[in-house]
mmCIF file of C-alpha atoms in Angstrom:
data_model
loop_
_atom_site.group_PDB
_atom_site.id
_atom_site.type_symbol
_atom_site.label_atom_id
_atom_site.label_comp_id
_atom_site.label_asym_id
_atom_site.label_seq_id
_atom_site.Cartn_x
_atom_site.Cartn_y
_atom_site.Cartn_z
ATOM 1 C CA MET V 12 282.218 -21.318 91.405
ATOM 2 C CA ILE V 13 280.751 -22.731 94.630
ATOM 3 C CA TRP V 14 279.906 -19.317 96.088
ATOM 4 C CA PHE V 15 278.262 -18.125 92.896
ATOM 5 C CA PHE V 16 276.290 -21.367 92.688
ATOM 6 C CA LEU V 17 274.998 -20.858 96.235
ATOM 7 C CA LYS V 18 274.013 -17.267 95.465
ATOM 8 C CA LYS V 19 272.349 -18.063 92.141
ATOM 9 C CA ASN V 20 270.468 -21.034 93.511
ATOM 10 C CA PHE V 21 269.149 -19.008 96.453
ATOM 11 C CA CYS V 22 268.042 -16.191 94.146
ATOM 12 C CA ASP V 23 266.353 -18.562 91.704
ATOM 13 C CA GLY V 24 264.613 -20.358 94.548
ATOM 14 C CA TRP V 25 263.413 -17.121 96.134
ATOM 15 C CA ASP V 26 262.200 -15.656 92.840
ATOM 16 C CA ASN V 27 260.188 -18.808 92.102
ATOM 17 C CA LEU V 28 259.149 -19.690 95.640
ATOM 18 C CA LEU V 29 255.418 -20.054 94.935
ATOM 19 C CA PHE V 30 256.071 -22.208 91.879
ATOM 20 C CA LEU V 31 258.308 -24.556 93.854
ATOM 21 C CA ALA V 32 255.866 -24.631 96.788
ATOM 22 C CA LEU V 33 252.981 -25.651 94.528
ATOM 23 C CA PHE V 34 254.777 -28.699 93.216
ATOM 24 C CA ASN V 35 256.090 -29.529 96.670
ATOM 25 C CA LEU V 36 252.463 -29.717 97.814
ATOM 26 C CA ILE V 37 251.651 -32.049 94.916
ATOM 27 C CA ILE V 38 254.612 -34.269 95.774
ATOM 28 C CA LEU V 39 253.663 -34.295 99.461
ATOM 29 C CA GLY V 40 250.101 -35.209 98.511
ATOM 30 C CA LEU V 41 251.309 -38.162 96.457
ATOM 31 C CA CYS V 42 253.561 -39.295 99.305
ATOM 32 C CA ALA V 43 250.672 -39.124 101.780
ATOM 33 C CA LEU V 44 248.406 -41.039 99.407
ATOM 34 C CA ALA V 45 251.095 -43.672 98.897
ATOM 35 C CA PHE V 46 251.611 -44.053 102.648
ATOM 36 C CA PHE V 47 247.933 -44.631 103.377
ATOM 37 C CA ALA V 48 247.453 -46.950 100.391
ATOM 38 C CA VAL V 49 250.485 -49.105 101.180
ATOM 39 C CA SER V 50 249.648 -49.179 104.902
ATOM 40 C CA SER V 51 246.091 -50.280 104.185
ATOM 41 C CA LEU V 52 247.172 -53.035 101.818
ATOM 42 C CA ALA V 53 249.934 -54.267 104.142
ATOM 43 C CA GLY V 54 247.340 -55.786 106.454
ATOM 44 C CA ILE V 55 245.696 -57.591 103.555
ATOM 45 C CA SER V 56 248.615 -58.741 101.425
ATOM 46 C CA VAL V 57 252.295 -57.871 101.739
ATOM 47 C CA PRO V 58 253.084 -58.634 98.058
ATOM 48 C CA LEU V 59 250.149 -56.444 97.010
ATOM 49 C CA SER V 60 251.355 -53.601 99.220
ATOM 50 C CA LEU V 61 254.863 -53.889 97.748
ATOM 51 C CA CYS V 62 253.440 -53.737 94.219
ATOM 52 C CA CYS V 63 251.435 -50.680 95.235
ATOM 53 C CA ALA V 64 254.576 -49.052 96.643
ATOM 54 C CA LEU V 65 256.422 -49.732 93.382
ATOM 55 C CA VAL V 66 253.620 -48.120 91.375
ATOM 56 C CA PHE V 67 253.707 -45.040 93.587
ATOM 57 C CA VAL V 68 257.507 -44.746 93.323
ATOM 58 C CA CYS V 69 257.239 -44.730 89.532
ATOM 59 C CA ALA V 70 254.283 -42.329 89.629
ATOM 60 C CA LEU V 71 256.099 -39.971 91.991
ATOM 61 C CA CYS V 72 259.020 -39.707 89.589
ATOM 62 C CA VAL V 73 256.761 -38.176 86.916
ATOM 63 C CA PRO V 74 256.209 -34.803 88.656
ATOM 64 C CA LEU V 75 259.847 -34.860 89.790
ATOM 65 C CA PHE V 76 261.033 -35.111 86.190
ATOM 66 C CA ALA V 77 258.575 -32.423 85.097
ATOM 67 C CA VAL V 78 259.834 -30.105 87.844
ATOM 68 C CA SER V 79 263.397 -30.838 86.745
ATOM 69 C CA GLY V 80 262.522 -29.741 83.218
ATOM 70 C CA ALA V 81 261.030 -26.535 84.592
ATOM 71 C CA SER V 82 264.054 -26.029 86.848
ATOM 72 C CA LYS V 83 266.302 -26.276 83.826
ATOM 73 C CA GLN V 84 264.445 -23.318 82.327
ATOM 74 C CA LEU V 85 264.726 -21.358 85.570
ATOM 75 C CA ALA V 86 268.443 -22.131 85.845
ATOM 76 C CA ASP V 87 268.849 -20.796 82.293
ATOM 77 C CA PHE V 88 267.277 -17.462 83.344
ATOM 78 C CA LYS V 89 264.072 -18.283 81.483
ATOM 79 C CA SER V 90 260.476 -18.337 82.652
ATOM 80 C CA VAL V 91 258.190 -21.339 82.870
ATOM 81 C CA THR V 92 254.499 -21.650 83.657
ATOM 82 C CA VAL V 93 252.613 -24.137 85.790
ATOM 83 C CA LYS V 94 250.653 -25.198 82.705
ATOM 84 C CA GLU V 95 253.839 -25.992 80.786
ATOM 85 C CA THR V 96 255.135 -28.043 83.704
ATOM 86 C CA PHE V 97 251.947 -30.098 83.913
ATOM 87 C CA ALA V 98 252.041 -30.597 80.135
ATOM 88 C CA ALA V 99 255.546 -32.048 80.507
ATOM 89 C CA PHE V 100 254.104 -35.002 82.437
ATOM 90 C CA LEU V 101 253.147 -36.616 79.129
ATOM 91 C CA SER V 102 256.646 -36.360 77.671
ATOM 92 C CA VAL V 103 258.622 -37.560 80.691
ATOM 93 C CA TRP V 104 256.495 -40.345 82.163
ATOM 94 C CA LYS V 105 258.281 -43.227 80.425
ATOM 95 C CA SER V 106 261.766 -42.159 81.490
ATOM 96 C CA ALA V 107 260.453 -41.231 84.937
ATOM 97 C CA ALA V 108 258.862 -44.651 85.419
ATOM 98 C CA ALA V 109 262.049 -46.401 84.291
ATOM 99 C CA PHE V 110 264.075 -44.333 86.743
ATOM 100 C CA GLY V 111 261.555 -45.204 89.450
ATOM 101 C CA LEU V 112 262.155 -48.899 88.802
ATOM 102 C CA LEU V 113 265.895 -48.324 89.111
ATOM 103 C CA ILE V 114 265.388 -46.561 92.448
ATOM 104 C CA ALA V 115 263.234 -49.483 93.608
ATOM 105 C CA VAL V 116 266.088 -51.887 92.810
ATOM 106 C CA LEU V 117 268.507 -49.793 94.871
ATOM 107 C CA VAL V 118 266.037 -49.651 97.765
ATOM 108 C CA PHE V 119 265.677 -53.446 97.600
ATOM 109 C CA MET V 120 269.452 -53.843 97.721
ATOM 110 C CA ALA V 121 269.698 -51.513 100.719
ATOM 111 C CA ALA V 122 266.728 -52.935 102.632
ATOM 112 C CA VAL V 123 267.060 -56.654 101.857
ATOM 113 C CA ALA V 124 270.382 -57.666 100.295
ATOM 114 C CA LEU V 125 272.635 -55.519 102.496
ATOM 115 C CA PRO V 126 271.226 -56.692 105.883
ATOM 116 C CA PHE V 127 271.111 -60.290 104.638
ATOM 117 C CA TYR V 128 274.813 -60.476 103.795
ATOM 118 C CA PHE V 129 275.939 -58.635 106.929
ATOM 119 C CA SER V 130 273.801 -60.967 109.075
ATOM 120 C CA MET V 131 275.578 -64.064 107.727
ATOM 121 C CA GLY V 132 278.283 -63.555 110.327
ATOM 122 C CA ASN V 133 281.171 -64.810 108.224
ATOM 123 C CA LEU V 134 283.909 -63.401 106.007
ATOM 124 C CA ILE V 135 282.032 -64.057 102.755
ATOM 125 C CA GLY V 136 278.960 -62.245 104.041
ATOM 126 C CA LEU V 137 281.067 -59.314 105.217
ATOM 127 C CA LEU V 138 282.842 -59.132 101.857
ATOM 128 C CA LEU V 139 279.638 -59.275 99.794
ATOM 129 C CA GLY V 140 277.913 -56.824 102.117
ATOM 130 C CA SER V 141 280.809 -54.390 101.816
ATOM 131 C CA VAL V 142 280.747 -54.632 98.020
ATOM 132 C CA ILE V 143 277.005 -53.942 97.919
ATOM 133 C CA PHE V 144 277.425 -51.048 100.353
ATOM 134 C CA TRP V 145 279.983 -49.290 98.166
ATOM 135 C CA VAL V 146 277.990 -50.051 95.034
ATOM 136 C CA LEU V 147 275.025 -48.313 96.661
ATOM 137 C CA VAL V 148 277.125 -45.335 97.763
ATOM 138 C CA ILE V 149 278.576 -44.819 94.281
ATOM 139 C CA ALA V 150 275.177 -45.378 92.663
ATOM 140 C CA VAL V 151 273.482 -42.780 94.874
ATOM 141 C CA LEU V 152 276.225 -40.189 94.368
ATOM 142 C CA SER V 153 276.141 -40.802 90.608
ATOM 143 C CA LEU V 154 272.391 -41.056 90.018
ATOM 144 C CA GLN V 155 271.754 -37.775 91.816
ATOM 145 C CA TRP V 156 272.696 -36.223 88.463
ATOM 146 C CA PHE V 157 270.187 -38.235 86.429
ATOM 147 C CA MET V 158 267.265 -35.799 86.373
ATOM 148 C CA PRO V 159 269.261 -32.669 85.475
ATOM 149 C CA LEU V 160 271.185 -34.588 82.805
ATOM 150 C CA TYR V 161 267.903 -35.806 81.343
ATOM 151 C CA SER V 162 266.441 -32.286 81.465
ATOM 152 C CA TYR V 163 269.433 -30.725 79.722
ATOM 153 C CA PHE V 164 270.369 -33.377 77.187
ATOM 154 C CA GLY V 165 267.434 -35.783 76.880
ATOM 155 C CA GLY V 166 268.314 -39.290 75.757
ATOM 156 C CA GLY V 167 267.448 -42.740 77.046
ATOM 157 C CA ILE V 168 267.922 -44.113 80.521
ATOM 158 C CA ARG V 169 271.031 -46.183 79.670
ATOM 159 C CA LYS V 170 272.784 -43.239 78.080
ATOM 160 C CA ASN V 171 272.036 -40.982 81.031
ATOM 161 C CA ILE V 172 273.083 -43.594 83.583
ATOM 162 C CA LYS V 173 276.443 -43.764 81.819
ATOM 163 C CA LYS V 174 276.706 -39.969 81.905
ATOM 164 C CA CYS V 175 275.872 -39.991 85.612
ATOM 165 C CA PHE V 176 278.812 -42.230 86.454
ATOM 166 C CA ILE V 177 281.161 -40.299 84.165
ATOM 167 C CA LEU V 178 280.118 -37.033 85.792
ATOM 168 C CA PHE V 179 280.544 -38.466 89.287
ATOM 169 C CA PHE V 180 284.013 -39.930 88.747
ATOM 170 C CA ASP V 181 285.143 -36.744 87.004
ATOM 171 C CA ASN V 182 283.682 -34.499 89.725
ATOM 172 C CA THR V 183 283.788 -36.671 92.836
ATOM 173 C CA GLY V 184 284.383 -33.862 95.319
ATOM 174 C CA PHE V 185 281.675 -31.663 93.825
ATOM 175 C CA SER V 186 279.239 -34.598 93.734
ATOM 176 C CA ILE V 187 279.805 -35.239 97.442
ATOM 177 C CA PHE V 188 279.324 -31.521 98.114
ATOM 178 C CA MET V 189 276.035 -31.541 96.188
ATOM 179 C CA PHE V 190 274.788 -34.571 98.095
ATOM 180 C CA VAL V 191 275.531 -32.885 101.434
ATOM 181 C CA TYR V 192 274.018 -29.613 100.177
ATOM 182 C CA ALA V 193 270.857 -31.396 99.012
ATOM 183 C CA CYS V 194 270.516 -33.145 102.374
ATOM 184 C CA ALA V 195 270.944 -29.791 104.142
ATOM 185 C CA ILE V 196 268.238 -28.167 102.004
ATOM 186 C CA PHE V 197 265.893 -31.063 102.655
ATOM 187 C CA ALA V 198 266.574 -30.977 106.401
ATOM 188 C CA LEU V 199 265.959 -27.225 106.594
ATOM 189 C CA SER V 200 262.719 -27.725 104.672
ATOM 190 C CA ALA V 201 261.335 -29.634 107.656
ATOM 191 C CA PHE V 202 260.895 -26.314 109.485
ATOM 192 C CA LEU V 203 258.469 -25.244 106.732
ATOM 193 C CA GLY V 204 256.698 -28.568 106.444
ATOM 194 C CA PHE V 205 258.738 -29.459 103.329
ATOM 195 C CA ILE V 206 256.738 -26.876 101.370
ATOM 196 C CA ALA V 207 259.827 -24.734 100.740
ATOM 197 C CA PRO V 208 262.418 -25.201 99.473
ATOM 198 C CA GLY V 209 261.550 -28.907 99.636
ATOM 199 C CA VAL V 210 262.145 -31.489 96.949
ATOM 200 C CA SER V 211 261.537 -28.966 94.169
ATOM 201 C CA GLY V 212 264.232 -26.737 95.640
ATOM 202 C CA VAL V 213 266.670 -29.643 95.673
ATOM 203 C CA ILE V 214 265.897 -30.378 92.022
ATOM 204 C CA LEU V 215 266.450 -26.713 91.140
ATOM 205 C CA ALA V 216 269.826 -26.851 92.894
ATOM 206 C CA TYR V 217 270.978 -29.812 90.817
ATOM 207 C CA ASN V 218 269.968 -28.101 87.575
ATOM 208 C CA ASN V 219 271.841 -24.960 88.573
ATOM 209 C CA ALA V 220 274.873 -27.028 89.540
ATOM 210 C CA LEU V 221 274.902 -28.932 86.255
ATOM 211 C CA ARG V 222 274.488 -25.766 84.202
ATOM 212 C CA LEU V 223 277.517 -24.149 85.833
ATOM 213 C CA ARG V 224 279.574 -27.340 85.755
ATOM 214 C CA MET V 225 279.054 -27.714 82.006
ATOM 215 C CA TYR V 226 280.997 -24.486 81.449
ATOM 216 C CA LYS V 227 284.086 -26.411 82.502
ATOM 217 C CA TYR V 228 283.628 -28.984 79.761
ATOM 218 C CA ASP V 229 282.898 -26.351 77.119
ATOM 219 C CA TRP V 230 286.169 -24.646 78.043
ATOM 220 C CA LEU V 231 288.173 -27.885 78.150
ATOM 221 C CA GLU V 232 287.116 -28.667 74.581
ATOM 222 C CA THR V 233 288.819 -25.469 73.410
ATOM 223 C CA GLN V 234 292.123 -26.268 75.147
ATOM 224 C CA SER V 235 293.606 -28.701 72.660
ATOM 225 C CA GLY V 236 297.116 -27.358 73.289
ATOM 226 C CA LEU V 237 297.101 -28.335 76.963
ATOM 227 C CA SER V 238 297.095 -31.735 78.543
ATOM 228 C CA ARG V 239 293.860 -32.698 80.242
ATOM 229 C CA LYS V 240 295.524 -32.532 83.647
ATOM 230 C CA ASP V 241 297.030 -29.074 83.108
ATOM 231 C CA ALA V 242 293.810 -27.715 81.644
ATOM 232 C CA ARG V 243 291.817 -28.819 84.683
ATOM 233 C CA ARG V 244 294.174 -26.882 86.941
ATOM 234 C CA ARG V 245 293.659 -23.677 84.972
ATOM 235 C CA ILE V 246 289.889 -23.504 84.648
ATOM 236 C CA PRO V 247 289.102 -19.736 84.632
ATOM 237 C CA TRP V 248 285.858 -19.826 86.609
ATOM 238 C CA ASP V 249 285.644 -16.031 86.917
ATOM 239 C CA GLU V 250 285.768 -15.708 83.155
ATOM 240 C CA LEU V 251 283.371 -18.593 82.532
ATOM 241 C CA LEU V 252 280.809 -17.271 85.007
ATOM 242 C CA ALA V 253 281.103 -13.602 84.016
ATOM 243 C CA GLU V 254 278.006 -13.578 81.807
ATOM 244 C CA ASP V 255 275.873 -15.374 84.381
ATOM 245 C CA LYS V 256 277.076 -13.007 87.102
ATOM 246 C CA GLU V 257 276.105 -10.035 84.954
ATOM 247 C CA THR V 258 272.703 -11.545 84.163
ATOM 248 C CA LEU V 259 271.991 -12.317 87.811
ATOM 249 C CA GLY V 260 273.205 -8.875 88.820
ATOM 250 C CA PRO V 261 273.803 -7.573 92.321
ATOM 251 C CA ARG V 262 271.129 -8.664 94.784
ATOM 252 C CA ASP V 263 270.673 -6.923 98.113
ATOM 253 C CA PHE V 264 268.209 -7.556 100.929
ATOM 254 C CA LYS V 265 265.768 -4.958 99.602
ATOM 255 C CA SER V 266 265.566 -6.693 96.223
ATOM 256 C CA PHE V 267 264.369 -9.890 97.910
ATOM 257 C CA ILE V 268 261.652 -8.143 99.917
ATOM 258 C CA PHE V 269 260.577 -5.751 97.148
ATOM 259 C CA PRO V 270 261.476 -7.523 93.877
ATOM 260 C CA TRP V 271 259.355 -5.126 91.809
ATOM 261 C CA LYS V 272 261.515 -2.116 92.765
#
């Protein structure tokens, strides 16, 4: 499953490179605007600059959620237009803003609460700091699934947060792999100025990963005669991925350079 995921995600990213690059430029533009706005306000009023940063975090989540919705279509072997992606801003902004607030809370815990408790220099501080550290680790590894879950299944923020933690604890190893893979994609993007694959490429990867992972749950629902533990050991990935492999087809180097042939 892992090897097919890597192949499919690379092919989807390559085939939609310009689309991903466009939204990466938009995201980079928002980040640059946020940096200059927050930096300018920091010299005037720290609380005002923090409020400005919070607004930009929530605003930045809107195009991220819209790109996730588009990535869901791409992962499903469907096409999506730039116009449709921009139109999605209106339907996702509430959930995106709420998720942005949640991210801001986690950043506050990491930047303020964690150093505070570890700086206490006693056993209580060490204990509380350790608890917060592991809460943050689990939260990050779980919430990385939020956008693709929202894109595939919709629903409110509470419902999707619950799904995130269920998905993480049920797929801990794969979640850690995806986090490392996402970090690797983002790091490699630095050589191209984060224009490609960039943040949009990371979002596409998560949607591809979730799509393929859901095949496992569809199959498990049909295995009523097996215990949950035995069924998990017998997941026939080759069979479950057969249709997607056929749809993707064989891809050689020439097909990437001359996709019209």
